Tab-separated table of C-alpha atoms in Angstrom:
chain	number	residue	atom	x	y	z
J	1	UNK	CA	-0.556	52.341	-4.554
J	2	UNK	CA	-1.179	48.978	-2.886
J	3	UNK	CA	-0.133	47.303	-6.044
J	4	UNK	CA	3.414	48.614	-6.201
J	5	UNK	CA	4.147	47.915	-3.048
J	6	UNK	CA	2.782	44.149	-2.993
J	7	UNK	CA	5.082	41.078	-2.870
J	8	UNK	CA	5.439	39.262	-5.890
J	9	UNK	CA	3.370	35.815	-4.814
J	10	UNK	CA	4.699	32.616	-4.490
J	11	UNK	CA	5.052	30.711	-8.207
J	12	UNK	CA	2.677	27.677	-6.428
J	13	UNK	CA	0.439	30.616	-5.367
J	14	UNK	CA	0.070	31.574	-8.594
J	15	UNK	CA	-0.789	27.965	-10.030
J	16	UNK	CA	-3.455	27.858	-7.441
J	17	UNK	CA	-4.980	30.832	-8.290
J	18	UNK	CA	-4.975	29.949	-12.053
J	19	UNK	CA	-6.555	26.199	-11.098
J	20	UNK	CA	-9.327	28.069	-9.240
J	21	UNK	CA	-10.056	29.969	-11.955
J	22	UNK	CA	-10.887	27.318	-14.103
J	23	UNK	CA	-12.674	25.656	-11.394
J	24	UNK	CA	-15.225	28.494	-10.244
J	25	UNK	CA	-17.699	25.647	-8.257
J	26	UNK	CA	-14.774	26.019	-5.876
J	27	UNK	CA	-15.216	29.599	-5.128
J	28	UNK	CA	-19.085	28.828	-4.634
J	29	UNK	CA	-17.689	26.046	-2.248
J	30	UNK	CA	-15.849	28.479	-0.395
J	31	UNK	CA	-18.135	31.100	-0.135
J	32	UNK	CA	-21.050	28.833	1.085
J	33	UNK	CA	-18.616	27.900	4.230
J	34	UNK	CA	-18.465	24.033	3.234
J	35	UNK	CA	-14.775	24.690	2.530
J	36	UNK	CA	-12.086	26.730	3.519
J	37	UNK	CA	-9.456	28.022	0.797
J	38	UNK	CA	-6.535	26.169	2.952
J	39	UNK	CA	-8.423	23.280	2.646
J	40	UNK	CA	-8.660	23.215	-1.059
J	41	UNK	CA	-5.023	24.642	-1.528
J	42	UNK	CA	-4.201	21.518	0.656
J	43	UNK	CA	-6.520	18.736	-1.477
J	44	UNK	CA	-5.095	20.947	-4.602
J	45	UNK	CA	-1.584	20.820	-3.038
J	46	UNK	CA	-1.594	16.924	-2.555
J	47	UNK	CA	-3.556	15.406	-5.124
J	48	UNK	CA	-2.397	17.802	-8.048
J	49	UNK	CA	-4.998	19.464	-10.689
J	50	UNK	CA	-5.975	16.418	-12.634
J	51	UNK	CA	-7.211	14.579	-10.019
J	52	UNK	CA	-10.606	12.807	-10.114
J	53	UNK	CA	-11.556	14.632	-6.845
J	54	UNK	CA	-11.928	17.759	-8.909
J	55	UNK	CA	-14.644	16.594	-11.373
J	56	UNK	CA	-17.646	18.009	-9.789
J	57	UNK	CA	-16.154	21.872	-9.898
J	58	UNK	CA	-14.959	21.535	-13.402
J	59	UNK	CA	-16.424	23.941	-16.629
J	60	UNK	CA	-19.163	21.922	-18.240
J	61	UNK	CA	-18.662	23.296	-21.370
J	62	UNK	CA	-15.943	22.579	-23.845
J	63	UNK	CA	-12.982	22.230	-21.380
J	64	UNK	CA	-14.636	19.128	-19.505
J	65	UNK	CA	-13.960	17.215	-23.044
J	66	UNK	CA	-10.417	17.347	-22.295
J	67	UNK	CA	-10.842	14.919	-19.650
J	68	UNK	CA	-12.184	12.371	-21.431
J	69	UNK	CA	-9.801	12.800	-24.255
J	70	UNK	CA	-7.040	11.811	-22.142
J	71	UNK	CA	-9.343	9.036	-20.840
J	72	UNK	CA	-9.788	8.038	-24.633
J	73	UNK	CA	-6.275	8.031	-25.952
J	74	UNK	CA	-5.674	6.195	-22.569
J	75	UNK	CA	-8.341	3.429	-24.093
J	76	UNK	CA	-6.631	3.613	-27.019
J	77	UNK	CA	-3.194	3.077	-26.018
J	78	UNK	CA	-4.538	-0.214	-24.080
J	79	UNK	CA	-6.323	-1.702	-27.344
J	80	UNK	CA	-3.284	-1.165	-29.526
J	81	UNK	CA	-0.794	-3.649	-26.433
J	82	UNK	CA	-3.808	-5.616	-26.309
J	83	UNK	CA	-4.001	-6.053	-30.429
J	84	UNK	CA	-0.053	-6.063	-30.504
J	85	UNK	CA	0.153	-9.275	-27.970
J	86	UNK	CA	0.624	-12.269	-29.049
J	87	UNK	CA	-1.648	-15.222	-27.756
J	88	UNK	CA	0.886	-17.503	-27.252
J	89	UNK	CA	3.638	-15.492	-25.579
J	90	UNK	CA	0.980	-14.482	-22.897
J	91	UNK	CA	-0.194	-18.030	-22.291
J	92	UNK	CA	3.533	-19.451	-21.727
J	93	UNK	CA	4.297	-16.457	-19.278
J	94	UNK	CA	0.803	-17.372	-17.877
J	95	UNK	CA	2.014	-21.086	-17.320
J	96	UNK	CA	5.344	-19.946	-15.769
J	97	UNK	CA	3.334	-17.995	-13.717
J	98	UNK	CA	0.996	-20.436	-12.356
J	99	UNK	CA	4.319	-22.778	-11.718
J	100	UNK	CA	5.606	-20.014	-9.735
J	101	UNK	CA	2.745	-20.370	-7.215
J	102	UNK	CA	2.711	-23.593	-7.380
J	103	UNK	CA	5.940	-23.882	-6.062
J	104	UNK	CA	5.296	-21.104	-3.488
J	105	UNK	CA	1.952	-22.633	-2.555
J	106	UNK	CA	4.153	-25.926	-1.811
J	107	UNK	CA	6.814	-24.389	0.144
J	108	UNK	CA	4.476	-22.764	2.562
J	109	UNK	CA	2.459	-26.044	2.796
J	110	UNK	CA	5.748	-27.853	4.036
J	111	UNK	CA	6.206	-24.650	6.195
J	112	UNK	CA	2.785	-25.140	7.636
J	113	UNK	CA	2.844	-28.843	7.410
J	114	UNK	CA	6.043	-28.807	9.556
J	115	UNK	CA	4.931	-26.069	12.108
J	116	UNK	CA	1.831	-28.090	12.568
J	117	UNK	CA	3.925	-31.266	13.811
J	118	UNK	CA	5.805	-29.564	16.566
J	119	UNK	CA	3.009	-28.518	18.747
J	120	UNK	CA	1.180	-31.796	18.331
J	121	UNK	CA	4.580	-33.786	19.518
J	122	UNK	CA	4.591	-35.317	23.361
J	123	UNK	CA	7.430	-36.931	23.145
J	124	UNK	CA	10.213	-35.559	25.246
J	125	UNK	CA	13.420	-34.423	23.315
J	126	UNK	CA	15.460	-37.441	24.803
J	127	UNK	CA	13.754	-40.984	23.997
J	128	UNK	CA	14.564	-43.508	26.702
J	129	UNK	CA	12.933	-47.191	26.519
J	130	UNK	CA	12.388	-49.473	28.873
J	131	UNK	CA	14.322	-52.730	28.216
């Protein structure tokens, strides 16, 4: 009877439910009192399912190879921009980089140059010699 007369749950409610279910450490977390299930809908809330933060209470059998197939194709995708670059284009936006700082590097040493001479001045704003 209970059933009927239940409110449907919340959709994010139900996405929680179905996370801890493929992350049963996190009942044993629970039930051992080193977490509290508003805790981990919080961390679960915030940092999403795929964060790293959930490694230890993932399935150690055939699901935790998902992971590190995204991690691979990840790898992947990086070695085939790497391979794709070409040497030459990197070094000349390399160069325009480093003249970039350079110039910064020279501004702010005029800034600091030129804040350094003020304090060290003595000399009164109006100059009067003796004749």
């Amino acid at each position: 009877m209970r059933a009927t007369m239940a409110k449907p749950l919340h959709p994010s409610v139900e996405q929680f439910k179905q996370f801890v279910k493929k992350h049963p450490k996190l009942i044993q977390e629970v039930r051992s009192g080193k977490k509290t299930w508003k805790q981990v809908y919080e961390d679960w809330y915030l940092f999403g399912e795929d964060d790293e933060i959930w490694e230890p209470y993932r399935e150690r059998d055939g699901k935790r190879h998902e992971g590190e197939k995204g991690a691979s194709k990840w790898l992947d995708k990086l070695a085939a921009m790497l391979g794709q670059m070409d040497a030459a284009e990197v070094q000349k936006h390399l160069a325009n980089v480093q003249q970039a700082i350079g110039a910064i590097q020279s501004i702010l040493s005029e800034f600091q140059g030129a804040s350094q001479q003020r304090p060290n001045k003595d000399e009164h704003p109006f100059s009067f010699r003796k004749d």
